[in-house]
């Protein structure tokens, strides 16, 4: 939520509030100021709120403590000449202090008004050239100086502000803008401060993404593509670029990782996308919402899955991909393996790539139920019911689980019959050994 994207009325109101703060109420007033702006940002009413009429409760005048007690004591006891002299001295000191506070407030208000004018001129001057490095009006940058709660000064270190904390860096001032013009650059983990000549600027990164998509369609090695995408993501992170292009980069890399069964990179992309979506940056939210539900099913994280499903918006619930993922969840929880494998064969987008990682577990569970309900099962029936591509795949699955108890092992695959009584305990043992624990690499 960059202050450059704030409405002018909000900036003037913030400067006014900061000018009214004193040492006594500064901590409480800054906390209330951040909360008011956060609530308005969440409600998307930064531009519609009449900020002139907004009043911080912590800045309202408060009655001095024990005032009534002092008045009562003054009424009850006659004031001696010594006490009257002391009260007069205290009154004079208070008046002098009030004048000093007022002068300090005026100087502080002038400083913030001057900073506000400088920021406005800078925004007008850089409106055309720097627009590409900022997010849209939804607020792609939440790491604004007004947002930092760990800094005593709201606007970060300022040489004109004697109360600024010199230990808190001004990240906006130190943001790097790259100058490297190479389209492709190997990913290297940063071990020192990044240099502009090693970072590609926004326009070059856009060209890089286009070229990587072309190379992917040309069936270039995924290892090389992944290395280039990690370098691209690193350059975006170093330059603090968070906008629709950033979302697009992570979405494309996540899909490529799914297709290549690289769950480490997929989970990293999914975690970043979740944060970017929460900032209000548009993207394929519903598609990756469905993927996240399937991933939580894969990890058998029931508590987090129930919490996540309960937070779905009405728009997400009517999306076909999200509805498919919710039906998969319902089928798994109810043990409806027939419906589950039908949905596996008809998964939208790239949902089947995620289901591939837990479909064998569900096949073993379904086969365990089937062997308890039947005396014999033909291999053809098992293939069709558990959504195997070929009879060979079905037989390989049964053999790998140590349950190849066929009544006619020498017959052709199409004629083979499984002895359920003998196979059931073997499948149960294999299920306990293989699927009791779930290991998800790179899970977030």
C-alpha positions as a Python dict, from the first residue, in 0.01 Angstrom:
ca = {
    (1, 'X'): (0, 0, 0),
    (2, 'X'): (237, 266, -127),
    (3, 'X'): (172, 619, -7),
    (4, 'X'): (209, 734, -370),
    (5, 'X'): (-121, 561, -446),
    (6, 'X'): (-304, 732, -159),
    (7, 'X'): (-558, 1003, -236),
    (8, 'X'): (-434, 1358, -163),
    (9, 'X'): (-701, 1402, 103),
    (10, 'X'): (-569, 1100, 294),
    (11, 'X'): (-210, 1232, 279),
    (12, 'X'): (-320, 1570, 415),
    (13, 'X'): (-518, 1400, 692),
    (14, 'X'): (-217, 1184, 791),
    (15, 'X'): (10, 1492, 800),
    (16, 'X'): (-248, 1673, 1014),
    (17, 'X'): (-276, 1383, 1259),
    (18, 'X'): (100, 1346, 1292),
    (19, 'X'): (128, 1717, 1361),
    (20, 'X'): (-120, 1689, 1648),
    (21, 'X'): (66, 1405, 1822),
    (22, 'X'): (262, 1465, 2144),
    (23, 'X'): (500, 1250, 2345),
    (24, 'X'): (212, 1147, 2570),
    (25, 'X'): (-20, 1013, 2300),
    (26, 'X'): (216, 932, 2012),
    (27, 'X'): (227, 552, 2055),
    (28, 'X'): (-150, 520, 2097),
    (29, 'X'): (-226, 765, 1814),
    (30, 'X'): (12, 596, 1566),
    (31, 'X'): (-140, 255, 1642),
    (32, 'X'): (-493, 395, 1589),
    (33, 'X'): (-378, 572, 1268),
    (34, 'X'): (-241, 249, 1121),
    (35, 'X'): (-557, 61, 1218),
    (36, 'X'): (-787, 319, 1055),
    (37, 'X'): (-588, 309, 729),
    (38, 'X'): (-575, -73, 739),
    (39, 'X'): (-953, -95, 786),
    (40, 'X'): (-1011, 146, 497),
    (41, 'X'): (-771, -49, 275),
    (42, 'X'): (-943, -379, 358),
    (43, 'X'): (-1283, -225, 286),
    (44, 'X'): (-1143, -70, -36),
    (45, 'X'): (-1265, 273, 74),
    (46, 'X'): (-938, 472, 67),
    (47, 'X'): (-1071, 689, -215),
    (48, 'X'): (-1433, 712, -99),
    (49, 'X'): (-1383, 803, 267),
    (50, 'X'): (-1426, 1169, 367),
    (51, 'X'): (-1097, 1194, 555),
    (52, 'X'): (-1160, 1552, 661),
    (53, 'X'): (-1435, 1431, 893),
    (54, 'X'): (-1238, 1138, 1041),
    (55, 'X'): (-1119, 1201, 1399),
    (56, 'X'): (-874, 983, 1592),
    (57, 'X'): (-1007, 915, 1941),
    (58, 'X'): (-658, 922, 2088),
    (59, 'X'): (-612, 1283, 1971),
    (60, 'X'): (-926, 1415, 2140),
    (61, 'X'): (-858, 1638, 2444),
    (62, 'X'): (-867, 1446, 2770),
    (63, 'X'): (-936, 1569, 3119),
    (64, 'X'): (-622, 1579, 3338),
    (65, 'X'): (-610, 1294, 3589),
    (66, 'X'): (-728, 1350, 3948),
    (67, 'X'): (-876, 1687, 3854),
    (68, 'X'): (-1194, 1633, 4054),
    (69, 'X'): (-992, 1515, 4355),
    (70, 'X'): (-776, 1825, 4343),
    (71, 'X'): (-1082, 2050, 4325),
    (72, 'X'): (-1243, 1870, 4618),
    (73, 'X'): (-932, 1908, 4830),
    (74, 'X'): (-907, 2273, 4741),
    (75, 'X'): (-1269, 2327, 4849),
    (76, 'X'): (-1233, 2134, 5170),
    (77, 'X'): (-911, 2294, 5297),
    (78, 'X'): (-846, 2668, 5311),
    (79, 'X'): (-551, 2761, 5090),
    (80, 'X'): (-260, 2915, 5277),
    (81, 'X'): (-46, 3183, 5121),
    (82, 'X'): (238, 2932, 5073),
    (83, 'X'): (11, 2689, 4885),
    (84, 'X'): (-130, 2968, 4670),
    (85, 'X'): (221, 3072, 4575),
    (86, 'X'): (313, 2715, 4483),
    (87, 'X'): (-6, 2672, 4274),
    (88, 'X'): (67, 2994, 4087),
    (89, 'X'): (419, 2876, 4006),
    (90, 'X'): (285, 2544, 3876),
    (91, 'X'): (27, 2725, 3664),
    (92, 'X'): (293, 2946, 3508),
    (93, 'X'): (511, 2642, 3436),
    (94, 'X'): (213, 2464, 3272),
    (95, 'X'): (141, 2765, 3054),
    (96, 'X'): (506, 2780, 2949),
    (97, 'X'): (502, 2406, 2871),
    (98, 'X'): (184, 2440, 2665),
    (99, 'X'): (342, 2717, 2460),
    (100, 'X'): (650, 2502, 2404),
    (101, 'X'): (437, 2203, 2301),
    (102, 'X'): (239, 2418, 2062),
    (103, 'X'): (557, 2551, 1902),
    (104, 'X'): (691, 2197, 1866),
    (105, 'X'): (363, 2084, 1713),
    (106, 'X'): (373, 2370, 1462),
    (107, 'X'): (731, 2286, 1362),
    (108, 'X'): (640, 1917, 1326),
    (109, 'X'): (336, 2002, 1114),
    (110, 'X'): (552, 2219, 889),
    (111, 'X'): (804, 1935, 844),
    (112, 'X'): (537, 1685, 743),
    (113, 'X'): (368, 1934, 515),
    (114, 'X'): (705, 1996, 348),
    (115, 'X'): (761, 1622, 311),
    (116, 'X'): (412, 1583, 172),
    (117, 'X'): (481, 1850, -92),
    (118, 'X'): (810, 1683, -186),
    (119, 'X'): (642, 1342, -221),
    (120, 'X'): (365, 1491, -435),
    (121, 'X'): (614, 1661, -667),
    (122, 'X'): (817, 1341, -692),
    (123, 'X'): (503, 1144, -776),
    (124, 'X'): (408, 1387, -1052),
    (125, 'X'): (762, 1384, -1192),
    (126, 'X'): (793, 1005, -1192),
    (127, 'X'): (437, 920, -1287),
    (128, 'X'): (529, 820, -1640),
    (129, 'X'): (861, 645, -1587),
    (130, 'X'): (807, 462, -1259),
    (131, 'X'): (451, 341, -1306),
    (132, 'X'): (562, 2, -1423),
    (133, 'X'): (736, -70, -1092),
    (134, 'X'): (425, -23, -880),
    (135, 'X'): (114, -227, -837),
    (136, 'X'): (-233, -121, -939),
    (137, 'X'): (-486, 63, -726),
    (138, 'X'): (-557, -258, -535),
    (139, 'X'): (-232, -186, -347),
    (140, 'X'): (45, -421, -445),
    (141, 'X'): (300, -275, -202),
    (142, 'X'): (194, -311, 157),
    (143, 'X'): (541, -245, 293),
    (144, 'X'): (502, 129, 318),
    (145, 'X'): (674, 344, 573),
    (146, 'X'): (344, 436, 741),
    (147, 'X'): (281, 65, 780),
    (148, 'X'): (586, -21, 993),
    (149, 'X'): (495, -66, 1355),
    (150, 'X'): (850, -127, 1473),
    (151, 'X'): (965, 227, 1394),
    (152, 'X'): (902, 510, 1641),
    (153, 'X'): (881, 749, 1346),
    (154, 'X'): (599, 671, 1108),
    (155, 'X'): (776, 790, 796),
    (156, 'X'): (1109, 626, 872),
    (157, 'X'): (1447, 794, 918),
    (158, 'X'): (1428, 1161, 830),
    (159, 'X'): (1714, 1400, 901),
    (160, 'X'): (1461, 1675, 975),
    (161, 'X'): (1283, 1463, 1235),
    (162, 'X'): (1472, 1449, 1568),
    (163, 'X'): (1254, 1156, 1682),
    (164, 'X'): (1340, 931, 1385),
    (165, 'X'): (1509, 601, 1463),
    (166, 'X'): (1841, 585, 1270),
    (167, 'X'): (1846, 205, 1310),
    (168, 'X'): (1534, 159, 1093),
    (169, 'X'): (1624, 167, 721),
    (170, 'X'): (1409, 351, 472),
    (171, 'X'): (1342, 68, 228),
    (172, 'X'): (1169, 292, -26),
    (173, 'X'): (1485, 497, -66),
    (174, 'X'): (1709, 190, -99),
    (175, 'X'): (1500, -1, -356),
    (176, 'X'): (1722, -125, -640),
    (177, 'X'): (1642, -67, -1008),
    (178, 'X'): (1836, -310, -1226),
    (179, 'X'): (2041, -218, -1534),
    (180, 'X'): (2134, -563, -1670),
    (181, 'X'): (2004, -614, -2027),
    (182, 'X'): (2062, -990, -2059),
    (183, 'X'): (1746, -1192, -2125),
    (184, 'X'): (1875, -1510, -1962),
    (185, 'X'): (2072, -1525, -1639),
    (186, 'X'): (2149, -1826, -1420),
    (187, 'X'): (2004, -1832, -1071),
    (188, 'X'): (2256, -1773, -793),
    (189, 'X'): (2168, -1751, -427),
    (190, 'X'): (2248, -1403, -298),
    (191, 'X'): (2532, -1394, -43),
    (192, 'X'): (2585, -1017, -47),
    (193, 'X'): (2402, -696, -128),
    (194, 'X'): (2265, -712, -486),
    (195, 'X'): (2413, -474, -741),
    (196, 'X'): (2204, -297, -1008),
    (197, 'X'): (2433, -420, -1289),
    (198, 'X'): (2347, -779, -1191),
    (199, 'X'): (1970, -724, -1184),
    (200, 'X'): (1744, -699, -1489),
    (201, 'X'): (1492, -411, -1501),
    (202, 'X'): (1119, -456, -1537),
    (203, 'X'): (1107, -420, -1917),
    (204, 'X'): (1379, -684, -1967),
    (205, 'X'): (1202, -923, -1728),
    (206, 'X'): (887, -897, -1940),
    (207, 'X'): (1086, -996, -2249),
    (208, 'X'): (1247, -1280, -2055),
    (209, 'X'): (908, -1426, -1964),
    (210, 'X'): (796, -1421, -2329),
    (211, 'X'): (1113, -1601, -2436),
    (212, 'X'): (1080, -1862, -2161),
    (213, 'X'): (726, -1943, -2270),
    (214, 'X'): (851, -1993, -2626),
    (215, 'X'): (1132, -2222, -2506),
    (216, 'X'): (886, -2426, -2300),
    (217, 'X'): (667, -2483, -2605),
    (218, 'X'): (980, -2596, -2788),
    (219, 'X'): (1030, -2870, -2523),
    (220, 'X'): (1345, -2726, -2368),
    (221, 'X'): (1475, -2903, -2056),
    (222, 'X'): (1271, -2825, -1745),
    (223, 'X'): (1586, -2795, -1532),
    (224, 'X'): (1705, -2503, -1744),
    (225, 'X'): (1357, -2344, -1752),
    (226, 'X'): (1324, -2377, -1374),
    (227, 'X'): (1666, -2219, -1321),
    (228, 'X'): (1569, -1922, -1538),
    (229, 'X'): (1234, -1877, -1362),
    (230, 'X'): (1404, -1877, -1022),
    (231, 'X'): (1640, -1607, -1148),
    (232, 'X'): (1343, -1411, -1283),
    (233, 'X'): (1160, -1438, -951),
    (234, 'X'): (1473, -1329, -766),
    (235, 'X'): (1505, -1012, -976),
    (236, 'X'): (1140, -929, -907),
    (237, 'X'): (1189, -978, -533),
    (238, 'X'): (1508, -770, -513),
    (239, 'X'): (1337, -478, -688),
    (240, 'X'): (1021, -516, -474),
    (241, 'X'): (800, -551, -783),
    (242, 'X'): (459, -685, -684),
    (243, 'X'): (196, -645, -954),
    (244, 'X'): (-1, -849, -1208),
    (245, 'X'): (318, -939, -1395),
    (246, 'X'): (464, -1086, -1074),
    (247, 'X'): (150, -1297, -1027),
    (248, 'X'): (171, -1413, -1388),
    (249, 'X'): (535, -1524, -1344),
    (250, 'X'): (455, -1733, -1035),
    (251, 'X'): (142, -1883, -1191),
    (252, 'X'): (326, -1994, -1506),
    (253, 'X'): (616, -2140, -1308),
    (254, 'X'): (372, -2324, -1080),
    (255, 'X'): (199, -2487, -1377),
    (256, 'X'): (530, -2592, -1531),
    (257, 'X'): (639, -2737, -1197),
    (258, 'X'): (314, -2937, -1172),
    (259, 'X'): (360, -3075, -1520),
    (260, 'X'): (717, -3178, -1431),
    (261, 'X'): (620, -3320, -1087),
    (262, 'X'): (845, -3065, -914),
    (263, 'X'): (646, -3019, -594),
    (264, 'X'): (923, -2820, -421),
    (265, 'X'): (904, -2533, -669),
    (266, 'X'): (527, -2564, -697),
    (267, 'X'): (479, -2523, -323),
    (268, 'X'): (710, -2222, -317),
    (269, 'X'): (513, -2059, -599),
    (270, 'X'): (182, -2144, -434),
    (271, 'X'): (289, -1989, -103),
    (272, 'X'): (395, -1665, -275),
    (273, 'X'): (77, -1655, -484),
    (274, 'X'): (-134, -1684, -170),
    (275, 'X'): (38, -1374, -31),
    (276, 'X'): (4, -1181, -358),
    (277, 'X'): (-367, -1267, -387),
    (278, 'X'): (-423, -1147, -31),
    (279, 'X'): (-275, -811, -134),
    (280, 'X'): (-559, -776, -385),
    (281, 'X'): (-348, -830, -698),
    (282, 'X'): (-567, -1000, -964),
    (283, 'X'): (-478, -1337, -1109),
    (284, 'X'): (-612, -1691, -1154),
    (285, 'X'): (-732, -1701, -795),
    (286, 'X'): (-1001, -1966, -840),
    (287, 'X'): (-772, -2201, -1033),
    (288, 'X'): (-505, -2198, -763),
    (289, 'X'): (-768, -2212, -490),
    (290, 'X'): (-873, -2548, -633),
    (291, 'X'): (-509, -2661, -645),
    (292, 'X'): (-462, -2565, -281),
    (293, 'X'): (-766, -2770, -175),
    (294, 'X'): (-626, -3073, -359),
    (295, 'X'): (-283, -3019, -201),
    (296, 'X'): (-439, -3010, 146),
    (297, 'X'): (-617, -3337, 60),
    (298, 'X'): (-282, -3482, -44),
    (299, 'X'): (-131, -3381, 290),
    (300, 'X'): (-439, -3504, 483),
    (301, 'X'): (-436, -3178, 677),
    (302, 'X'): (-801, -3188, 779),
    (303, 'X'): (-798, -2896, 1023),
    (304, 'X'): (-635, -2653, 780),
    (305, 'X'): (-851, -2785, 495),
    (306, 'X'): (-1174, -2723, 687),
    (307, 'X'): (-1054, -2376, 784),
    (308, 'X'): (-956, -2291, 426),
    (309, 'X'): (-1283, -2419, 277),
    (310, 'X'): (-1479, -2222, 535),
    (311, 'X'): (-1310, -1900, 415),
    (312, 'X'): (-1399, -1943, 47),
    (313, 'X'): (-1585, -1650, -108),
    (314, 'X'): (-1914, -1693, -300),
    (315, 'X'): (-1729, -1623, -626),
    (316, 'X'): (-1479, -1901, -553),
    (317, 'X'): (-1751, -2150, -458),
    (318, 'X'): (-1928, -2120, -796),
    (319, 'X'): (-1609, -2170, -998),
    (320, 'X'): (-1608, -2511, -1175),
    (321, 'X'): (-1251, -2595, -1068),
    (322, 'X'): (-1321, -2515, -702),
    (323, 'X'): (-1647, -2711, -715),
    (324, 'X'): (-1457, -3010, -857),
    (325, 'X'): (-1201, -2989, -575),
    (326, 'X'): (-1479, -2970, -316),
    (327, 'X'): (-1648, -3278, -467),
    (328, 'X'): (-1314, -3461, -450),
    (329, 'X'): (-1289, -3365, -83),
    (330, 'X'): (-1640, -3494, -20),
    (331, 'X'): (-1572, -3823, -201),
    (332, 'X'): (-1250, -3882, -6),
    (333, 'X'): (-1410, -3807, 330),
    (334, 'X'): (-1709, -4034, 257),
    (335, 'X'): (-1503, -4317, 105),
    (336, 'X'): (-1691, -4288, -226),
    (337, 'X'): (-1408, -4424, -439),
    (338, 'X'): (-1628, -4475, -748),
    (339, 'X'): (-1706, -4101, -767),
    (340, 'X'): (-1347, -4013, -678),
    (341, 'X'): (-1193, -4197, -972),
    (342, 'X'): (-1451, -4057, -1212),
    (343, 'X'): (-1352, -3705, -1103),
    (344, 'X'): (-985, -3800, -1137),
    (345, 'X'): (-1042, -3880, -1504),
    (346, 'X'): (-1229, -3551, -1559),
    (347, 'X'): (-1024, -3306, -1352),
    (348, 'X'): (-1023, -2947, -1491),
    (349, 'X'): (-708, -2742, -1555),
    (350, 'X'): (-408, -2923, -1402),
    (351, 'X'): (-585, -3074, -1103),
    (352, 'X'): (-505, -3428, -1218),
    (353, 'X'): (-131, -3358, -1180),
    (354, 'X'): (-187, -3295, -808),
    (355, 'X'): (-423, -3589, -771),
    (356, 'X'): (-150, -3812, -920),
    (357, 'X'): (41, -3770, -594),
    (358, 'X'): (-230, -3924, -375),
    (359, 'X'): (-434, -4135, -619),
    (360, 'X'): (-232, -4453, -543),
    (361, 'X'): (-310, -4411, -173),
    (362, 'X'): (-681, -4384, -252),
    (363, 'X'): (-656, -4683, -488),
    (364, 'X'): (-507, -4895, -210),
    (365, 'X'): (-781, -4782, 28),
    (366, 'X'): (-1051, -4858, -232),
    (367, 'X'): (-903, -5199, -314),
    (368, 'X'): (-898, -5281, 57),
    (369, 'X'): (-1270, -5205, 79),
    (370, 'X'): (-1343, -5404, -236),
    (371, 'X'): (-1153, -5712, -119),
    (372, 'X'): (-1357, -5712, 202),
    (373, 'X'): (-1685, -5694, 8),
    (374, 'X'): (-1611, -5948, -268),
    (375, 'X'): (-1478, -6300, -281),
    (376, 'X'): (-1312, -6258, -620),
    (377, 'X'): (-1246, -5963, -851),
    (378, 'X'): (-1146, -5975, -1215),
    (379, 'X'): (-846, -5766, -1318),
    (380, 'X'): (-1061, -5596, -1585),
    (381, 'X'): (-1307, -5479, -1318),
    (382, 'X'): (-1023, -5347, -1100),
    (383, 'X'): (-878, -5158, -1398),
    (384, 'X'): (-1207, -4988, -1481),
    (385, 'X'): (-1308, -4915, -1122),
    (386, 'X'): (-973, -4773, -1008),
    (387, 'X'): (-908, -4573, -1329),
    (388, 'X'): (-598, -4753, -1452),
    (389, 'X'): (-491, -4683, -1809),
    (390, 'X'): (-409, -5046, -1892),
    (391, 'X'): (-441, -5394, -1746),
    (392, 'X'): (-64, -5400, -1708),
    (393, 'X'): (-79, -5090, -1487),
    (394, 'X'): (-345, -5255, -1270),
    (395, 'X'): (-145, -5576, -1230),
    (396, 'X'): (175, -5381, -1156),
    (397, 'X'): (-6, -5186, -883),
    (398, 'X'): (-139, -5503, -718),
    (399, 'X'): (200, -5672, -740),
    (400, 'X'): (383, -5369, -593),
    (401, 'X'): (152, -5391, -291),
    (402, 'X'): (233, -5760, -243),
    (403, 'X'): (-124, -5874, -312),
    (404, 'X'): (-87, -6064, -641),
    (405, 'X'): (-304, -6351, -518),
    (406, 'X'): (-463, -6456, -848),
    (407, 'X'): (-659, -6776, -873),
    (408, 'X'): (-526, -6825, -1227),
    (409, 'X'): (-180, -6656, -1237),
    (410, 'X'): (-83, -6817, -1568),
    (411, 'X'): (-388, -6692, -1756),
    (412, 'X'): (-381, -6383, -1979),
    (413, 'X'): (-427, -6050, -1799),
    (414, 'X'): (-782, -6008, -1928),
    (415, 'X'): (-883, -6340, -1769),
    (416, 'X'): (-704, -6308, -1436),
    (417, 'X'): (-911, -6319, -1115),
    (418, 'X'): (-797, -6185, -777),
    (419, 'X'): (-862, -6396, -464),
    (420, 'X'): (-995, -6129, -226),
    (421, 'X'): (-969, -6335, 95),
    (422, 'X'): (-596, -6388, 47),
    (423, 'X'): (-524, -6040, -88),
    (424, 'X'): (-711, -5834, 174),
    (425, 'X'): (-464, -5866, 469),
    (426, 'X'): (-169, -5812, 236),
    (427, 'X'): (-321, -5488, 102),
    (428, 'X'): (-397, -5372, 457),
    (429, 'X'): (-35, -5430, 558),
    (430, 'X'): (99, -5250, 250),
    (431, 'X'): (-134, -4956, 313),
    (432, 'X'): (-4, -4915, 668),
    (433, 'X'): (357, -4932, 554),
    (434, 'X'): (335, -4703, 250),
    (435, 'X'): (70, -4446, 326),
    (436, 'X'): (55, -4399, 699),
    (437, 'X'): (283, -4095, 673),
    (438, 'X'): (268, -3827, 404),
    (439, 'X'): (592, -3659, 296),
    (440, 'X'): (535, -3341, 96),
    (441, 'X'): (855, -3183, -27),
    (442, 'X'): (865, -2806, -9),
    (443, 'X'): (528, -2782, 168),
    (444, 'X'): (429, -2439, 294),
}
